[in-house]
PDB file of C-alpha atoms in Angstrom:
ATOM      1  CA  UNK A 643      -1.884  12.327  -8.504  1.00 94.00           C
ATOM      2  CA  UNK A 644      -4.241  15.052  -7.356  1.00 98.00           C
ATOM      3  CA  UNK A 645      -7.437  12.981  -7.257  1.00 98.00           C
ATOM      4  CA  UNK A 646      -8.090   9.256  -7.045  1.00 98.00           C
ATOM      5  CA  UNK A 647     -11.311   7.369  -7.588  1.00 98.00           C
ATOM      6  CA  UNK A 648     -11.849   4.946  -4.721  1.00 98.00           C
ATOM      7  CA  UNK A 649     -13.950   1.899  -5.532  1.00 98.00           C
ATOM      8  CA  UNK A 650     -15.412   0.046  -2.563  1.00 97.00           C
ATOM      9  CA  UNK A 651     -18.533  -1.543  -1.144  1.00 93.00           C
ATOM     10  CA  UNK A 652     -21.589   0.222   0.190  1.00 94.00           C
ATOM     11  CA  UNK A 653     -22.137  -2.692   2.587  1.00 95.00           C
ATOM     12  CA  UNK A 654     -20.916  -2.911   6.167  1.00 96.00           C
ATOM     13  CA  UNK A 655     -19.310  -6.324   6.755  1.00 96.00           C
ATOM     14  CA  UNK A 656     -19.444  -7.851  10.237  1.00 97.00           C
ATOM     15  CA  UNK A 657     -15.634  -7.783  10.448  1.00 98.00           C
ATOM     16  CA  UNK A 658     -14.772  -4.268  11.717  1.00 98.00           C
ATOM     17  CA  UNK A 659     -11.388  -4.293   9.936  1.00 98.00           C
ATOM     18  CA  UNK A 660     -13.075  -3.370   6.656  1.00 98.00           C
ATOM     19  CA  UNK A 661     -14.714  -0.178   7.918  1.00 98.00           C
ATOM     20  CA  UNK A 662     -11.491   0.788   9.701  1.00 98.00           C
ATOM     21  CA  UNK A 663      -9.524   0.203   6.491  1.00 98.00           C
ATOM     22  CA  UNK A 664     -11.914   2.364   4.463  1.00 98.00           C
ATOM     23  CA  UNK A 665     -11.688   5.207   6.972  1.00 98.00           C
ATOM     24  CA  UNK A 666      -7.869   4.938   6.977  1.00 98.00           C
ATOM     25  CA  UNK A 667      -7.760   5.043   3.165  1.00 98.00           C
ATOM     26  CA  UNK A 668      -9.811   8.248   3.091  1.00 98.00           C
ATOM     27  CA  UNK A 669      -7.723   9.788   5.845  1.00 98.00           C
ATOM     28  CA  UNK A 670      -4.388   8.857   4.241  1.00 98.00           C
ATOM     29  CA  UNK A 671      -5.401  10.231   0.855  1.00 98.00           C
ATOM     30  CA  UNK A 672      -6.522  13.492   2.461  1.00 98.00           C
ATOM     31  CA  UNK A 673      -3.275  13.794   4.432  1.00 98.00           C
ATOM     32  CA  UNK A 674      -1.350  13.376   1.174  1.00 98.00           C
ATOM     33  CA  UNK A 675      -3.415  16.138  -0.440  1.00 98.00           C
ATOM     34  CA  UNK A 676      -5.202  13.721  -2.779  1.00 98.00           C
ATOM     35  CA  UNK A 677      -8.895  14.367  -3.437  1.00 98.00           C
ATOM     36  CA  UNK A 678     -11.215  11.385  -3.044  1.00 98.00           C
ATOM     37  CA  UNK A 679     -13.631  10.704  -5.904  1.00 98.00           C
ATOM     38  CA  UNK A 680     -16.114   8.015  -4.918  1.00 98.00           C
ATOM     39  CA  UNK A 681     -19.660   6.713  -5.293  1.00 96.00           C
ATOM     40  CA  UNK A 682     -21.303   9.467  -3.263  1.00 97.00           C
ATOM     41  CA  UNK A 683     -22.969   7.221  -0.691  1.00 95.00           C
ATOM     42  CA  UNK A 684     -23.022   7.550   3.066  1.00 94.00           C
ATOM     43  CA  UNK A 685     -23.357   3.822   3.844  1.00 95.00           C
ATOM     44  CA  UNK A 686     -20.786   1.095   4.408  1.00 96.00           C
ATOM     45  CA  UNK A 687     -17.203   1.368   3.249  1.00 97.00           C
ATOM     46  CA  UNK A 688     -18.164   4.216   0.906  1.00 97.00           C
ATOM     47  CA  UNK A 689     -19.314   6.355   3.794  1.00 97.00           C
ATOM     48  CA  UNK A 690     -16.238   5.416   5.828  1.00 98.00           C
ATOM     49  CA  UNK A 691     -13.828   6.462   3.038  1.00 98.00           C
ATOM     50  CA  UNK A 692     -15.592   9.812   2.712  1.00 98.00           C
ATOM     51  CA  UNK A 693     -15.774  10.282   6.476  1.00 98.00           C
ATOM     52  CA  UNK A 694     -12.074   9.558   6.916  1.00 98.00           C
ATOM     53  CA  UNK A 695     -11.096  12.016   4.201  1.00 98.00           C
ATOM     54  CA  UNK A 696     -13.410  14.766   5.437  1.00 98.00           C
ATOM     55  CA  UNK A 697     -12.281  14.340   9.066  1.00 98.00           C
ATOM     56  CA  UNK A 698      -8.682  14.791   7.894  1.00 98.00           C
ATOM     57  CA  UNK A 699      -9.575  17.994   6.052  1.00 98.00           C
ATOM     58  CA  UNK A 700      -9.637  16.474   2.568  1.00 98.00           C
ATOM     59  CA  UNK A 701     -11.815  17.144  -0.451  1.00 98.00           C
ATOM     60  CA  UNK A 702     -14.411  14.507  -1.275  1.00 98.00           C
ATOM     61  CA  UNK A 703     -16.191  14.420  -4.619  1.00 98.00           C
ATOM     62  CA  UNK A 704     -19.179  12.093  -4.701  1.00 98.00           C
ATOM     63  CA  UNK A 705     -20.802  10.835  -7.887  1.00 97.00           C
ATOM     64  CA  UNK A 706     -24.153   9.114  -7.419  1.00 96.00           C
ATOM     65  CA  UNK A 707     -26.964   8.078  -9.772  1.00 95.00           C
ATOM     66  CA  UNK A 708     -30.345   9.779  -9.336  1.00 93.00           C
ATOM     67  CA  UNK A 709     -32.024   6.526  -8.270  1.00 90.00           C
ATOM     68  CA  UNK A 710     -29.648   6.160  -5.308  1.00 91.00           C
ATOM     69  CA  UNK A 711     -29.642   9.845  -4.422  1.00 90.00           C
ATOM     70  CA  UNK A 712     -33.428   9.722  -4.273  1.00 78.00           C
ATOM     71  CA  UNK A 713     -33.393   6.828  -1.808  1.00 76.00           C
ATOM     72  CA  UNK A 714     -31.621   9.013   0.756  1.00 68.00           C
ATOM     73  CA  UNK A 715     -28.248   7.246   0.634  1.00 89.00           C
ATOM     74  CA  UNK A 716     -26.450  10.252  -0.885  1.00 94.00           C
ATOM     75  CA  UNK A 717     -23.748  11.768   1.307  1.00 95.00           C
ATOM     76  CA  UNK A 718     -24.613  15.468   1.480  1.00 94.00           C
ATOM     77  CA  UNK A 719     -21.449  16.131   3.510  1.00 96.00           C
ATOM     78  CA  UNK A 720     -19.290  15.765   0.377  1.00 97.00           C
ATOM     79  CA  UNK A 721     -17.272  18.755  -0.776  1.00 98.00           C
ATOM     80  CA  UNK A 722     -18.980  18.248  -4.145  1.00 97.00           C
ATOM     81  CA  UNK A 723     -21.838  15.899  -4.941  1.00 97.00           C
ATOM     82  CA  UNK A 724     -22.576  15.158  -8.594  1.00 97.00           C
ATOM     83  CA  UNK A 725     -25.912  13.517  -9.324  1.00 96.00           C
ATOM     84  CA  UNK A 726     -25.897  11.680 -12.654  1.00 97.00           C
ATOM     85  CA  UNK A 727     -28.564   9.808 -14.599  1.00 96.00           C
ATOM     86  CA  UNK A 728     -27.129   6.293 -14.495  1.00 95.00           C
ATOM     87  CA  UNK A 729     -24.229   4.003 -13.615  1.00 93.00           C
ATOM     88  CA  UNK A 730     -22.535   4.497 -16.987  1.00 95.00           C
ATOM     89  CA  UNK A 731     -22.353   8.252 -16.412  1.00 96.00           C
ATOM     90  CA  UNK A 732     -21.100   7.620 -12.883  1.00 96.00           C
ATOM     91  CA  UNK A 733     -18.176   5.491 -14.093  1.00 95.00           C
ATOM     92  CA  UNK A 734     -17.348   7.989 -16.830  1.00 96.00           C
ATOM     93  CA  UNK A 735     -17.283  10.747 -14.191  1.00 97.00           C
ATOM     94  CA  UNK A 736     -14.914   8.662 -12.041  1.00 97.00           C
ATOM     95  CA  UNK A 737     -12.555   8.478 -15.012  1.00 97.00           C
ATOM     96  CA  UNK A 738     -12.919  12.155 -15.918  1.00 97.00           C
ATOM     97  CA  UNK A 739     -12.463  13.467 -12.362  1.00 98.00           C
ATOM     98  CA  UNK A 740      -9.545  11.296 -11.234  1.00 98.00           C
ATOM     99  CA  UNK A 741      -5.892  10.639 -12.006  1.00 98.00           C
ATOM    100  CA  UNK A 742      -6.179   6.950 -11.163  1.00 98.00           C
ATOM    101  CA  UNK A 743      -8.230   4.293  -9.421  1.00 98.00           C
ATOM    102  CA  UNK A 744      -7.872   2.539  -6.049  1.00 98.00           C
ATOM    103  CA  UNK A 745     -10.038  -0.494  -5.386  1.00 98.00           C
ATOM    104  CA  UNK A 746     -10.482  -1.591  -1.789  1.00 98.00           C
ATOM    105  CA  UNK A 747     -12.703  -4.478  -0.632  1.00 98.00           C
ATOM    106  CA  UNK A 748     -16.209  -4.534  -2.032  1.00 97.00           C
ATOM    107  CA  UNK A 749     -18.752  -6.627  -3.877  1.00 97.00           C
ATOM    108  CA  UNK A 750     -20.285  -6.873  -7.321  1.00 96.00           C
ATOM    109  CA  UNK A 751     -20.482  -3.109  -7.976  1.00 95.00           C
ATOM    110  CA  UNK A 752     -16.870  -2.692  -6.920  1.00 97.00           C
ATOM    111  CA  UNK A 753     -15.830  -5.472  -9.310  1.00 97.00           C
ATOM    112  CA  UNK A 754     -17.804  -3.823 -12.112  1.00 97.00           C
ATOM    113  CA  UNK A 755     -15.904  -0.570 -11.538  1.00 97.00           C
ATOM    114  CA  UNK A 756     -12.505  -2.273 -11.296  1.00 98.00           C
ATOM    115  CA  UNK A 757     -12.912  -4.369 -14.427  1.00 97.00           C
ATOM    116  CA  UNK A 758     -14.228  -1.438 -16.423  1.00 96.00           C
ATOM    117  CA  UNK A 759     -11.170   0.625 -15.430  1.00 97.00           C
ATOM    118  CA  UNK A 760      -8.933  -2.285 -16.501  1.00 97.00           C
ATOM    119  CA  UNK A 761     -10.832  -2.837 -19.752  1.00 96.00           C
ATOM    120  CA  UNK A 762     -10.735   0.861 -20.647  1.00 96.00           C
ATOM    121  CA  UNK A 763      -6.990   0.899 -19.922  1.00 96.00           C
ATOM    122  CA  UNK A 764      -6.406  -2.114 -22.187  1.00 95.00           C
ATOM    123  CA  UNK A 765      -8.298  -0.469 -24.993  1.00 94.00           C
ATOM    124  CA  UNK A 766      -6.761   2.972 -24.546  1.00 94.00           C
ATOM    125  CA  UNK A 767      -9.685   5.015 -23.243  1.00 94.00           C
ATOM    126  CA  UNK A 768      -7.405   6.112 -20.389  1.00 96.00           C
ATOM    127  CA  UNK A 769      -3.760   5.738 -19.352  1.00 96.00           C
ATOM    128  CA  UNK A 770      -4.275   6.060 -15.594  1.00 98.00           C
ATOM    129  CA  UNK A 771      -2.990   3.624 -12.960  1.00 98.00           C
ATOM    130  CA  UNK A 772      -5.421   1.006 -11.685  1.00 98.00           C
ATOM    131  CA  UNK A 773      -4.591   0.049  -8.093  1.00 98.00           C
ATOM    132  CA  UNK A 774      -5.891  -2.893  -6.090  1.00 98.00           C
ATOM    133  CA  UNK A 775      -5.492  -2.733  -2.313  1.00 98.00           C
ATOM    134  CA  UNK A 776      -5.225  -6.375  -1.257  1.00 98.00           C
ATOM    135  CA  UNK A 777      -5.742  -5.740   2.462  1.00 98.00           C
ATOM    136  CA  UNK A 778      -6.188  -8.867   4.592  1.00 98.00           C
ATOM    137  CA  UNK A 779      -5.609 -10.975   1.444  1.00 98.00           C
ATOM    138  CA  UNK A 780      -9.130 -10.032   0.300  1.00 98.00           C
ATOM    139  CA  UNK A 781      -8.163 -10.082  -3.381  1.00 98.00           C
ATOM    140  CA  UNK A 782      -5.760 -13.056  -3.358  1.00 98.00           C
ATOM    141  CA  UNK A 783      -8.109 -15.154  -5.506  1.00 98.00           C
ATOM    142  CA  UNK A 784      -8.833 -12.307  -7.906  1.00 98.00           C
ATOM    143  CA  UNK A 785      -5.100 -11.693  -8.404  1.00 98.00           C
ATOM    144  CA  UNK A 786      -4.609 -15.420  -9.013  1.00 98.00           C
ATOM    145  CA  UNK A 787      -7.518 -15.427 -11.492  1.00 97.00           C
ATOM    146  CA  UNK A 788      -6.031 -12.475 -13.358  1.00 97.00           C
ATOM    147  CA  UNK A 789      -2.732 -14.404 -13.615  1.00 97.00           C
ATOM    148  CA  UNK A 790      -4.691 -17.430 -14.850  1.00 98.00           C
ATOM    149  CA  UNK A 791      -6.391 -15.354 -17.571  1.00 97.00           C
ATOM    150  CA  UNK A 792      -2.942 -14.143 -18.663  1.00 97.00           C
ATOM    151  CA  UNK A 793      -1.449 -17.644 -18.600  1.00 97.00           C
ATOM    152  CA  UNK A 794      -4.267 -19.022 -20.754  1.00 97.00           C
ATOM    153  CA  UNK A 795      -3.869 -16.111 -23.189  1.00 95.00           C
ATOM    154  CA  UNK A 796      -6.887 -13.901 -22.488  1.00 95.00           C
ATOM    155  CA  UNK A 797      -4.760 -11.038 -21.179  1.00 95.00           C
ATOM    156  CA  UNK A 798      -2.062  -9.925 -23.605  1.00 93.00           C
ATOM    157  CA  UNK A 799       1.514  -9.661 -22.290  1.00 93.00           C
ATOM    158  CA  UNK A 800       1.403  -5.873 -22.814  1.00 93.00           C
ATOM    159  CA  UNK A 801      -1.576  -5.628 -20.456  1.00 94.00           C
ATOM    160  CA  UNK A 802      -0.538  -7.972 -17.652  1.00 95.00           C
ATOM    161  CA  UNK A 803       0.784  -5.079 -15.575  1.00 95.00           C
ATOM    162  CA  UNK A 804      -2.337  -2.913 -15.673  1.00 97.00           C
ATOM    163  CA  UNK A 805      -3.569  -4.038 -12.257  1.00 98.00           C
ATOM    164  CA  UNK A 806      -1.141  -2.777  -9.627  1.00 98.00           C
ATOM    165  CA  UNK A 807      -1.697  -4.759  -6.435  1.00 98.00           C
ATOM    166  CA  UNK A 808      -0.226  -4.145  -2.975  1.00 98.00           C
ATOM    167  CA  UNK A 809      -1.106  -5.112   0.580  1.00 98.00           C
ATOM    168  CA  UNK A 810      -0.774  -1.597   2.041  1.00 98.00           C
ATOM    169  CA  UNK A 811      -1.940   1.784   0.794  1.00 98.00           C
ATOM    170  CA  UNK A 812       1.506   3.457   0.976  1.00 98.00           C
ATOM    171  CA  UNK A 813       3.021   0.671  -1.158  1.00 98.00           C
ATOM    172  CA  UNK A 814       0.127   0.864  -3.609  1.00 98.00           C
ATOM    173  CA  UNK A 815       0.362   4.649  -3.960  1.00 98.00           C
ATOM    174  CA  UNK A 816       4.131   4.365  -4.543  1.00 98.00           C
ATOM    175  CA  UNK A 817       3.552   1.857  -7.349  1.00 98.00           C
ATOM    176  CA  UNK A 818       0.805   4.002  -8.855  1.00 98.00           C
ATOM    177  CA  UNK A 819       3.021   7.112  -8.788  1.00 97.00           C
ATOM    178  CA  UNK A 820       5.606   5.483 -11.086  1.00 97.00           C
ATOM    179  CA  UNK A 821       3.145   3.664 -13.356  1.00 96.00           C
ATOM    180  CA  UNK A 822       4.141   3.726 -17.011  1.00 94.00           C
ATOM    181  CA  UNK A 823       1.198   3.343 -19.390  1.00 92.00           C
ATOM    182  CA  UNK A 824       1.275   0.264 -21.583  1.00 89.00           C
ATOM    183  CA  UNK A 825       0.566  -0.022 -25.300  1.00 87.00           C
ATOM    184  CA  UNK A 826      -3.230   0.017 -25.678  1.00 88.00           C
ATOM    185  CA  UNK A 827      -5.152  -2.170 -28.095  1.00 86.00           C
ATOM    186  CA  UNK A 828      -6.132   0.903 -30.142  1.00 83.00           C
ATOM    187  CA  UNK A 829      -2.438   1.462 -30.894  1.00 86.00           C
ATOM    188  CA  UNK A 830      -1.530  -2.159 -31.671  1.00 81.00           C
ATOM    189  CA  UNK A 831      -0.907  -3.527 -35.118  1.00 82.00           C
ATOM    190  CA  UNK A 832      -3.089  -6.374 -36.312  1.00 79.00           C
ATOM    191  CA  UNK A 833      -0.350  -8.994 -35.802  1.00 78.00           C
ATOM    192  CA  UNK A 834      -0.010  -7.884 -32.148  1.00 77.00           C
ATOM    193  CA  UNK A 835      -3.651  -8.675 -31.455  1.00 74.00           C
TER     194      UNK A 835
END
């Protein structure tokens, strides 16, 4: 994996562990020689991921929509900063520029990015690993909900392993490195659907 998209919040929670985690994620990826592809902002966890990677000598590729770049939240310290027209182009760029996805704590936008990466994997638009860093148990309920969707029958057995979850970044990166793509919906026979 030469580049990973990192999905995270642009907010700054009161609990300082979240900013520290984001900075550590950026730093660790840089130290492993993995480029960071992210939302291009300078605020919150986004800015901390980029700052951690840049401080460790890493490459940071930001992708930000024009509307956000124009409101002065764009991180001009990025190695590369791509300004796109809208959120759809931003998420497509994340997929095009990365070898996988790491989701750390975040809010609604982060969930949008995670679920789109999972949905695209199910369908077969990409075969890249989708990682979920469950630091501090932040995603315990989401992991349980994903299991519930599978148990009820809304996630096919072939797709139940798309989300790779781990509590630490080293464990998550190890799981992502050995990820074997599943059989996508586009390749399934009608009786498998």
